[in-house]
PDB file of C-alpha atoms and ligand atoms in Angstrom:
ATOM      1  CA  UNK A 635     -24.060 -36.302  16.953  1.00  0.00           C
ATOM      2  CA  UNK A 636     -24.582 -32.503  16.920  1.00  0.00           C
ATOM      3  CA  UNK A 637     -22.060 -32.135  19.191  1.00  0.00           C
ATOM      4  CA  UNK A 638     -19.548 -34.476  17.905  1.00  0.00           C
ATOM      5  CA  UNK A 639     -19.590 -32.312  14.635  1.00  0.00           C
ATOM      6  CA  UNK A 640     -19.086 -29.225  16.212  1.00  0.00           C
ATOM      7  CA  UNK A 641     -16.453 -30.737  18.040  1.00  0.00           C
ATOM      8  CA  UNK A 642     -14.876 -32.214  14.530  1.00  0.00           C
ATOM      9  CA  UNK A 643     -15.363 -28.598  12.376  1.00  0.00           C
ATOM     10  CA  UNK A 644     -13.672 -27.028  15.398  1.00  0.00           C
ATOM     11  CA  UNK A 645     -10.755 -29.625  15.572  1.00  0.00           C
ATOM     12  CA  UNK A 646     -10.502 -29.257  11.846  1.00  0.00           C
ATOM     13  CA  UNK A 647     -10.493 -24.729  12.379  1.00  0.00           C
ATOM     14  CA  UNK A 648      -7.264 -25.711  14.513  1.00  0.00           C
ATOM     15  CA  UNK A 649      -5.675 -27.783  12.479  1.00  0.00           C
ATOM     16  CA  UNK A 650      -5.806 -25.193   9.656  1.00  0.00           C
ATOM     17  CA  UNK A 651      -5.029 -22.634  11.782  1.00  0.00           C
ATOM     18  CA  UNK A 652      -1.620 -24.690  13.170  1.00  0.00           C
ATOM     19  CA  UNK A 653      -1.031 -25.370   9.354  1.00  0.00           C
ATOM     20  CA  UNK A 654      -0.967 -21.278   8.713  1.00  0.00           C
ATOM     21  CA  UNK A 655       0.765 -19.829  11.405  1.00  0.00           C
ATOM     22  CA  UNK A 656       3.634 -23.276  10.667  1.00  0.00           C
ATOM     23  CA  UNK A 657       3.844 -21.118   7.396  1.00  0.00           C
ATOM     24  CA  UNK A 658       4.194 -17.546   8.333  1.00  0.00           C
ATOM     25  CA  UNK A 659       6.345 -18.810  11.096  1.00  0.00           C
ATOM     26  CA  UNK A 660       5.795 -18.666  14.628  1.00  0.00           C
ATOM     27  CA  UNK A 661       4.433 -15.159  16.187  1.00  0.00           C
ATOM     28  CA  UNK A 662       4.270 -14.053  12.474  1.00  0.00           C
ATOM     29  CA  UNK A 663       2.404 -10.633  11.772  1.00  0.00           C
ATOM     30  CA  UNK A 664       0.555 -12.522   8.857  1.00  0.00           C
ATOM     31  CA  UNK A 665      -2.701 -10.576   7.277  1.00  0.00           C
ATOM     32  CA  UNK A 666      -5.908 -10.612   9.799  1.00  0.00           C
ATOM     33  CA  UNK A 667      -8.784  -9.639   6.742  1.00  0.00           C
ATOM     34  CA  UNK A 668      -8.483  -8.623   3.123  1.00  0.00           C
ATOM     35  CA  UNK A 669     -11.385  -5.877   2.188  1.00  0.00           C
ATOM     36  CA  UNK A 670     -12.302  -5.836  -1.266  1.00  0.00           C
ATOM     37  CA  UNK A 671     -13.523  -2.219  -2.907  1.00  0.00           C
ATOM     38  CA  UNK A 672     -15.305  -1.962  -5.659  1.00  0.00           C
ATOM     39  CA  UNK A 673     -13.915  -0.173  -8.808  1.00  0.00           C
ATOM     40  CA  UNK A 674     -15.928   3.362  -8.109  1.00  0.00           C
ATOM     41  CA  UNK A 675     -14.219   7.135  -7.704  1.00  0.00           C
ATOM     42  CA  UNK A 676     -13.779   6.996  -4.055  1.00  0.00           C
ATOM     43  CA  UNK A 677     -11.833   8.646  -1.797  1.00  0.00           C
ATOM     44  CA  UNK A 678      -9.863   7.563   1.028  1.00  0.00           C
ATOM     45  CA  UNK A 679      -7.506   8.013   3.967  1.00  0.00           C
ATOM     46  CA  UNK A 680      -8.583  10.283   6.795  1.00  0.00           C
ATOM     47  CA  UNK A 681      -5.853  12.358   6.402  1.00  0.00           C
ATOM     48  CA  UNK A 682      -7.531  14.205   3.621  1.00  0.00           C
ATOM     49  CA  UNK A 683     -10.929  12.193   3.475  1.00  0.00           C
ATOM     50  CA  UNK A 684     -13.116   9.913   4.704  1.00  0.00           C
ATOM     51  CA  UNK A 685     -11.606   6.807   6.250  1.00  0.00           C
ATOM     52  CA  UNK A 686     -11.422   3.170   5.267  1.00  0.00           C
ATOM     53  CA  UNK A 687     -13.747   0.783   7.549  1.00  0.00           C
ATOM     54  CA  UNK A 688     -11.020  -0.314   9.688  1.00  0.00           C
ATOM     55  CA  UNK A 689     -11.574  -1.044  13.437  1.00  0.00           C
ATOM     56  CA  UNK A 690      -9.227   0.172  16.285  1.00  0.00           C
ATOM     57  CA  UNK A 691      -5.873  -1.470  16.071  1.00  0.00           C
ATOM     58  CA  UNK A 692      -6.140  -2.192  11.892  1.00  0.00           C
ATOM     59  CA  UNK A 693      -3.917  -0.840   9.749  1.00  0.00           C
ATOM     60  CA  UNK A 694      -3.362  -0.984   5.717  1.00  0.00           C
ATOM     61  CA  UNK A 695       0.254  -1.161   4.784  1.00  0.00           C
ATOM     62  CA  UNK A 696       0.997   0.869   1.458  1.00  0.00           C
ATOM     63  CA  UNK A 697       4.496   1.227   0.029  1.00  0.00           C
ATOM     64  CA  UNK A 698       5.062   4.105  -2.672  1.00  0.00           C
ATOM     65  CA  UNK A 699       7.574   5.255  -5.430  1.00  0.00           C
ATOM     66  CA  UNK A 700       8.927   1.664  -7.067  1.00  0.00           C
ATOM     67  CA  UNK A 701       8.983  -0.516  -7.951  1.00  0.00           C
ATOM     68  CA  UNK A 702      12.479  -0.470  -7.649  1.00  0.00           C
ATOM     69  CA  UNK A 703      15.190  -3.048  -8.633  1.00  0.00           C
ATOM     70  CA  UNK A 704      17.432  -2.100  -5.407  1.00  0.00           C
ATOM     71  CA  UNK A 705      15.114  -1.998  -2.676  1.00  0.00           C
ATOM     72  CA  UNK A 706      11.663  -3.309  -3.494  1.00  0.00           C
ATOM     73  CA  UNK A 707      12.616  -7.118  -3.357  1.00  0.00           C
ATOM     74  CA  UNK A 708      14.069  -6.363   0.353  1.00  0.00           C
ATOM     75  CA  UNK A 709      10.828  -4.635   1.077  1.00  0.00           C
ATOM     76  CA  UNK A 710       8.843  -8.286  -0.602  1.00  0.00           C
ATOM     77  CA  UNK A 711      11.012 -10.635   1.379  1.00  0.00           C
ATOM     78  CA  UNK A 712      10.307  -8.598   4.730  1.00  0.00           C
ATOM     79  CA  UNK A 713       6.674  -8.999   3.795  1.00  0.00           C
ATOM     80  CA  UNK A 714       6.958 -12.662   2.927  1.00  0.00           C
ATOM     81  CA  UNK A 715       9.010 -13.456   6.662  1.00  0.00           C
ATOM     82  CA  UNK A 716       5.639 -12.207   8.128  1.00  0.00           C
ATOM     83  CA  UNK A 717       3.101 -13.104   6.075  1.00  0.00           C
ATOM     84  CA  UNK A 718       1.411  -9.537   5.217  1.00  0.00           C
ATOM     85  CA  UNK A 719       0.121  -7.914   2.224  1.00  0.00           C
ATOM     86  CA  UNK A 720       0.266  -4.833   1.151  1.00  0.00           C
ATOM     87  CA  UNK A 721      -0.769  -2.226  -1.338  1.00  0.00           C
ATOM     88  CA  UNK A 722       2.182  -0.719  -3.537  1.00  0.00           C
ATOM     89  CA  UNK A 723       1.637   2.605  -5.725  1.00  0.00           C
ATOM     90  CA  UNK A 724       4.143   2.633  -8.416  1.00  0.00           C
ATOM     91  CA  UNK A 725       4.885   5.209 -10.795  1.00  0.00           C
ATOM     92  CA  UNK A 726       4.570   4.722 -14.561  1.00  0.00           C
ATOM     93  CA  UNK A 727       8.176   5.325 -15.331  1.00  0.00           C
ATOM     94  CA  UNK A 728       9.058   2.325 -12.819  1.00  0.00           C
ATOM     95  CA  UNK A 729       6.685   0.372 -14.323  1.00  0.00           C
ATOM     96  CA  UNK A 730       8.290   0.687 -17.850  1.00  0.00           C
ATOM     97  CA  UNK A 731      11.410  -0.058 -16.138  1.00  0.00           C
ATOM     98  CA  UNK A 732      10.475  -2.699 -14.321  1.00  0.00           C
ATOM     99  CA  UNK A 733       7.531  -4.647 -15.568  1.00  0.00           C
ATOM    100  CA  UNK A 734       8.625  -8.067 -14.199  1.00  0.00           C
ATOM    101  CA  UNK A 735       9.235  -6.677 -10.906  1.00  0.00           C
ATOM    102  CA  UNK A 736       6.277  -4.890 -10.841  1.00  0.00           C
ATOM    103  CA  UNK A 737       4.033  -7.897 -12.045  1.00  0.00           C
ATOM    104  CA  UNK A 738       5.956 -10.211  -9.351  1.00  0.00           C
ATOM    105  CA  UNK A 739       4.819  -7.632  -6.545  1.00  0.00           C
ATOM    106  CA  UNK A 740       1.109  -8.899  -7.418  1.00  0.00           C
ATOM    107  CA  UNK A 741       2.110 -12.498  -8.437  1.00  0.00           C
ATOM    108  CA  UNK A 742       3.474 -12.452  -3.776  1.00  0.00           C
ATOM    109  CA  UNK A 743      -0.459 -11.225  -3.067  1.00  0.00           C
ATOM    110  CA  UNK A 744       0.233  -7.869  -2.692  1.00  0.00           C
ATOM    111  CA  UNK A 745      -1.950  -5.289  -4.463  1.00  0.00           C
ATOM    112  CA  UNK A 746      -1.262  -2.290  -7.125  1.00  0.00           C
ATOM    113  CA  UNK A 747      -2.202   1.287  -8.093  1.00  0.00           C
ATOM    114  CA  UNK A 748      -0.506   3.855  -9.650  1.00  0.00           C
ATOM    115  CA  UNK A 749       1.538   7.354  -8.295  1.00  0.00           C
ATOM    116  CA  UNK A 750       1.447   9.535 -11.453  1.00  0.00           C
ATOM    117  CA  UNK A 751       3.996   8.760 -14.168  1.00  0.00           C
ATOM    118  CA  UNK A 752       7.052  10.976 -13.048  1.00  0.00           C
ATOM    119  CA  UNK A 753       6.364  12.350  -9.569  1.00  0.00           C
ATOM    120  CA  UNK A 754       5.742  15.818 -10.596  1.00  0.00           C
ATOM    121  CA  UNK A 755       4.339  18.498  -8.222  1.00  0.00           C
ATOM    122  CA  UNK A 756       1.259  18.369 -10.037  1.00  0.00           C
ATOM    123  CA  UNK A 757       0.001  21.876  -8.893  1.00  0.00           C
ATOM    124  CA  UNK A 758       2.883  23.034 -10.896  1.00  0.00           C
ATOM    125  CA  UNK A 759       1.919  21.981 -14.178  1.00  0.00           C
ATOM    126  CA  UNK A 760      -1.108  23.135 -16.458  1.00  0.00           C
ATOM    127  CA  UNK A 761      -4.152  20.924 -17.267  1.00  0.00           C
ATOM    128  CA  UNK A 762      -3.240  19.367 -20.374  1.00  0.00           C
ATOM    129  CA  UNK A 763       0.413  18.197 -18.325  1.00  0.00           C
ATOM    130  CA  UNK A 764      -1.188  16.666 -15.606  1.00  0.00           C
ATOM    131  CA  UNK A 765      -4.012  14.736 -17.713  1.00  0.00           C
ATOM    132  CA  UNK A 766      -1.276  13.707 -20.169  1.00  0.00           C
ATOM    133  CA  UNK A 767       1.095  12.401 -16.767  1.00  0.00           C
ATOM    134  CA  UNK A 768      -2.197  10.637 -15.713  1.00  0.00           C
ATOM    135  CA  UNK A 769      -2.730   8.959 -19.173  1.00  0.00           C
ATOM    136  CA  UNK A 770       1.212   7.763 -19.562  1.00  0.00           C
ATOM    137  CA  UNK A 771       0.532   6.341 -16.043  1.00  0.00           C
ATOM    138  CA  UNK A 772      -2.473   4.785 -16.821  1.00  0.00           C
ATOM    139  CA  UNK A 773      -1.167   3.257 -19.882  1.00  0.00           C
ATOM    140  CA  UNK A 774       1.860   1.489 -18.549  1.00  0.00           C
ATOM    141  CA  UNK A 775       0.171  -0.277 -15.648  1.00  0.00           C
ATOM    142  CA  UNK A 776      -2.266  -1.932 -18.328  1.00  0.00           C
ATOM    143  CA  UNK A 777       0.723  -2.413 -20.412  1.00  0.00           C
ATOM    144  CA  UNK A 778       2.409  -4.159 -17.506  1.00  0.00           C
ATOM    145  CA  UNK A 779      -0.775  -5.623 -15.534  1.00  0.00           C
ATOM    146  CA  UNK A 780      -3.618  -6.270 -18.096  1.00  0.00           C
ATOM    147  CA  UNK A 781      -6.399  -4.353 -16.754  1.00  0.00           C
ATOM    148  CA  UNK A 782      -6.456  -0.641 -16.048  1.00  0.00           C
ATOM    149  CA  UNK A 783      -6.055   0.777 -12.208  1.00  0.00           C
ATOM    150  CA  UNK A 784      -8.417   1.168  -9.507  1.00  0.00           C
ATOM    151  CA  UNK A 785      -6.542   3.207  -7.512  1.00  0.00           C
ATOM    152  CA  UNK A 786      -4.347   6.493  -7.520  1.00  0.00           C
ATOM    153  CA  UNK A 787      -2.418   8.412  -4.839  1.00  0.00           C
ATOM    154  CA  UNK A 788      -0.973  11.721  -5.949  1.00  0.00           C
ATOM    155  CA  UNK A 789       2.795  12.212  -5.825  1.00  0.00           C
ATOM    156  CA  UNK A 790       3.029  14.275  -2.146  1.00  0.00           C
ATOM    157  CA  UNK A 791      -0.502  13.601  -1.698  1.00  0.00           C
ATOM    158  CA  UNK A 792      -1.014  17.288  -3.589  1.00  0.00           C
ATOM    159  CA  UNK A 793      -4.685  17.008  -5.097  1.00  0.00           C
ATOM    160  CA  UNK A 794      -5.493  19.012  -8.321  1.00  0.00           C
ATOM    161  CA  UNK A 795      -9.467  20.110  -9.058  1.00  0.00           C
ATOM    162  CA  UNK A 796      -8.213  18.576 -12.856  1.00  0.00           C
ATOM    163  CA  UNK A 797      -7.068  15.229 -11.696  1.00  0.00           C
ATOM    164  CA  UNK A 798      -9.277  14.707  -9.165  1.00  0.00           C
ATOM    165  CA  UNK A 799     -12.220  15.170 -11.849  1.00  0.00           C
ATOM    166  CA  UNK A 800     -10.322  12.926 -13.949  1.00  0.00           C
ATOM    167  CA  UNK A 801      -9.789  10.166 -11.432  1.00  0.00           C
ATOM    168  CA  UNK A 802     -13.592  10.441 -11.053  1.00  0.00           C
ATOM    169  CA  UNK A 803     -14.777  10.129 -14.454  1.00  0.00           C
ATOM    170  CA  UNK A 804     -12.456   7.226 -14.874  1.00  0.00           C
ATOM    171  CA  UNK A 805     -14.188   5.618 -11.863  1.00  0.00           C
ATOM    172  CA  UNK A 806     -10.481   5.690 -10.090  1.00  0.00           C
ATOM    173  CA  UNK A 807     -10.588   5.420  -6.312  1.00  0.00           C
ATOM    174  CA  UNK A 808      -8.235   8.125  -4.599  1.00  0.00           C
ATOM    175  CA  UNK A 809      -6.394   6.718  -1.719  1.00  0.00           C
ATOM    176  CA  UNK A 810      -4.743   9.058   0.716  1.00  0.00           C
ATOM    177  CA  UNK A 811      -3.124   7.875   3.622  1.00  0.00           C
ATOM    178  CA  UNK A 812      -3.955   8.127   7.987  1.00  0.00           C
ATOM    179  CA  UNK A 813      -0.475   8.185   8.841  1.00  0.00           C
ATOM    180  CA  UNK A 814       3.204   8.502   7.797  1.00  0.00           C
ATOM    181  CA  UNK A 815       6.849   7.490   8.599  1.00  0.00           C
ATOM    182  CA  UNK A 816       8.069  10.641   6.803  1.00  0.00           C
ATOM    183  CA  UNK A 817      10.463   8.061   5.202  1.00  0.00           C
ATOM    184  CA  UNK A 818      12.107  10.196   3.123  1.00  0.00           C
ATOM    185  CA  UNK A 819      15.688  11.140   4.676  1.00  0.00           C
ATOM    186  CA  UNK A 820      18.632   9.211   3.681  1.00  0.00           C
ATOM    187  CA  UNK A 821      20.112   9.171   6.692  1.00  0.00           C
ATOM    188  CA  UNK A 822      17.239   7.826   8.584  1.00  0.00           C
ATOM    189  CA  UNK A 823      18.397   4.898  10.511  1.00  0.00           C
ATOM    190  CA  UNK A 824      15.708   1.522  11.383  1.00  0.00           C
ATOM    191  CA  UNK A 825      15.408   2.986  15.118  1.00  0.00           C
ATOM    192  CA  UNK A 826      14.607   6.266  13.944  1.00  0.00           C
ATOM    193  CA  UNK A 827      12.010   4.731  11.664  1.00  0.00           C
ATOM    194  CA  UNK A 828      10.695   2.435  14.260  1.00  0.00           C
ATOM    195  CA  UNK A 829      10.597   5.512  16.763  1.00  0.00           C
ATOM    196  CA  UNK A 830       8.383   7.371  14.267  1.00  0.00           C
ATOM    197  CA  UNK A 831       5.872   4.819  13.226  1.00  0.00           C
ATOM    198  CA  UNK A 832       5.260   3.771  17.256  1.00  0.00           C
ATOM    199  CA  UNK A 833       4.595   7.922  17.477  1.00  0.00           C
ATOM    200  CA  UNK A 834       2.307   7.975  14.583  1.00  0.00           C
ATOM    201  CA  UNK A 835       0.392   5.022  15.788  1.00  0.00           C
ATOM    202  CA  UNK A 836       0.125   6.010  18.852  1.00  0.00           C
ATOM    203  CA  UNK A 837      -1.327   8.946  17.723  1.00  0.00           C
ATOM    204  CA  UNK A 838      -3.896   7.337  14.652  1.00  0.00           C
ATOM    205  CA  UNK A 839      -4.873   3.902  16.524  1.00  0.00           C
ATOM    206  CA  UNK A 840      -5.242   2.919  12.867  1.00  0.00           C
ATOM    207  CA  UNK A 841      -5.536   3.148   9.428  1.00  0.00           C
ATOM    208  CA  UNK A 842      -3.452   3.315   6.074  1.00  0.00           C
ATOM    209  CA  UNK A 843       0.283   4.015   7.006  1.00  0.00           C
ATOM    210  CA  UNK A 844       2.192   5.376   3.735  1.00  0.00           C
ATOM    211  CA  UNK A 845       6.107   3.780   3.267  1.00  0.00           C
ATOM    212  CA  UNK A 846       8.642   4.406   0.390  1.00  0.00           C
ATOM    213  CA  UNK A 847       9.787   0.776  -1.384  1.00  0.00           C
ATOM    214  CA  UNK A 848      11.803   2.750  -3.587  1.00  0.00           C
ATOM    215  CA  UNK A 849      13.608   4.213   0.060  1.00  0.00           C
ATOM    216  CA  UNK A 850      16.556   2.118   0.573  1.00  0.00           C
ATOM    217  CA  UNK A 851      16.364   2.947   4.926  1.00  0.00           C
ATOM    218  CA  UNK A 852      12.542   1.871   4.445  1.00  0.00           C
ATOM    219  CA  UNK A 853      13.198  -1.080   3.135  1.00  0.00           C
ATOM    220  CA  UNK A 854      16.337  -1.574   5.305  1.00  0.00           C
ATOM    221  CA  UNK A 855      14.143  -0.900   8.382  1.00  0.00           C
ATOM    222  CA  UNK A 856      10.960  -3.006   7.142  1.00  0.00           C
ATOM    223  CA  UNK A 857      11.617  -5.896   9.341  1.00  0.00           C
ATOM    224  CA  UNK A 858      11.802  -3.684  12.948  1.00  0.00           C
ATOM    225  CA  UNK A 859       8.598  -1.724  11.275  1.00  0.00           C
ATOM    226  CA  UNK A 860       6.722  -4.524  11.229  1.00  0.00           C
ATOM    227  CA  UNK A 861       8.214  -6.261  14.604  1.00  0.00           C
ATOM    228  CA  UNK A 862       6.910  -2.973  15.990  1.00  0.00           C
ATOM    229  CA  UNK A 863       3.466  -3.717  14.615  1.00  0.00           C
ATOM    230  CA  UNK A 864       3.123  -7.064  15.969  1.00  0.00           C
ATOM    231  CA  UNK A 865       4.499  -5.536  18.920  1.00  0.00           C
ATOM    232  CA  UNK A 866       1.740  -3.463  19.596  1.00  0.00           C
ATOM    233  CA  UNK A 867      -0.901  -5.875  18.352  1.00  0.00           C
ATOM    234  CA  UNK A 868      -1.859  -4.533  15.668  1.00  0.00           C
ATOM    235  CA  UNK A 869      -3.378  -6.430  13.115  1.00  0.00           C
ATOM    236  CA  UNK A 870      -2.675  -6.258   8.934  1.00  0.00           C
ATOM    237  CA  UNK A 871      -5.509  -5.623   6.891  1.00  0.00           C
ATOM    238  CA  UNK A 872      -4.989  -6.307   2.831  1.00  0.00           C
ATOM    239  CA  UNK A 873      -7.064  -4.072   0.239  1.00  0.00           C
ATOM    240  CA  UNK A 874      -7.970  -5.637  -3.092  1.00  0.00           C
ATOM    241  CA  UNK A 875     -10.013  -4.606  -5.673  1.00  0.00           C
ATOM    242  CA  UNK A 876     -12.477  -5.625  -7.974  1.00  0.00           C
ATOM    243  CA  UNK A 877     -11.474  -7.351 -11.442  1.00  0.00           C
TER     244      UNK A 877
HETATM  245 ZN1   ZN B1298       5.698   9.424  -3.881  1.00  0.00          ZN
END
């Protein structure tokens, strides 16, 4: 009998499992784990802290600057094709623009932090500018969202003493990135994109790779990006976090 069960939960495992990858669609990417982190002022991304938990061959996709009416619905439907989820850092004054688009991000699985309010060069402006860009940021993604953010990346990943103290006390978790596509250029075309990303991989092994939704190659590119994932078999790993 023992073994007949086995035999029956394992049939069953399959079954689901056929059921899934049917879904995504054969030799999908899809999403291997989903870590949850708790709500605490952590800080992340080895490129200018500690790094995530991720084994050899994980990676965290992260998509930053939307959400954005033009480009961040190519950069959802890429995601959907391959069943991954990612983590999207969108900037207040997006979010005031956008609040359906923003709240239909999270509604497809994917997760949400915020990227300062107008992308300043926070270094650049005194105390009282940066707190009051963190507060207008923090206000429209509970505006738009219902609860307040667990996570922040800083516009250019340029950390301030003020904000960082800030981001603390509010028990906001800093997430910095392991690796980039320096997606930026406009005339970046999908192989140059692809080229980069199989570099920086190459290089990293893992980790959280940073992309622009609000970059119109990026999102142009997404599908090859993530072809060149499953390429090199690596696997998706989703970060949510607690209510
Ligand atoms: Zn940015």
């Amino acid at each position: 009998m023992k073994v007949f069960h086995a035999l029956a939960i394992s049939a069953l495992t399959c079954l689901a499992g056929a059921a899934m990858a049917a879904e995504c669609g054969p030799g999908a990417l899809g999403t291997a784990r989903t870590i949850t982190l708790k709500r605490e002022a952590a800080l992340y991304g080895a490129n200018q802290h500690s790094a995530l938990p991720l084994a050899q061959g994980e990676v965290v996709l992260t998509f930053d600057d939307g959400p954005s009416p033009e480009y961040t619905p190519m950069v959802l439907k890429a995601l959907a094709d391959q069943c991954a989820s990612a983590t999207f850092f969108m900037e207040g004054q997006n979010l005031r623009l956008s609040p359906d688009l923003a709240r239909r991000v999270v509604s497809e699985g994917h997760s949400a932090g915020i990227h300062s309010d107008t992308h300043p060069h926070m270094a650049e402006l005194s105390a009282e500018q940066q707190l009051a860009d963190l507060q207008r940021s923090r206000a429209a993604y509970l505006a738009v969202f219902g609860i307040e953010t667990p996570a922040y990346r800083f516009p250019f990943l340029e950390e301030t003493p003020t904000l960082l103290d800030a981001l603390k006390a509010a028990n906001i978790t800093v997430a910095s990135i392991d690796l980039g596509i320096n997606d930026w250029i406009p005339e970046d075309t999908t192989e140059i994109l692809a080229e980069r990303l199989r570099v920086s991989l190459d290089k990293a092994g893992r980790g959280i790779i940073l992309m622009h939704d609000a970059n119109g190659p990026t999102a142009k590119a997404l599908p090859a990006l993530l072809a060149v994932l499953k390429d090199k078999g690596y696997k998706v790993v989703h970060l949510e976090w607690e209510k």
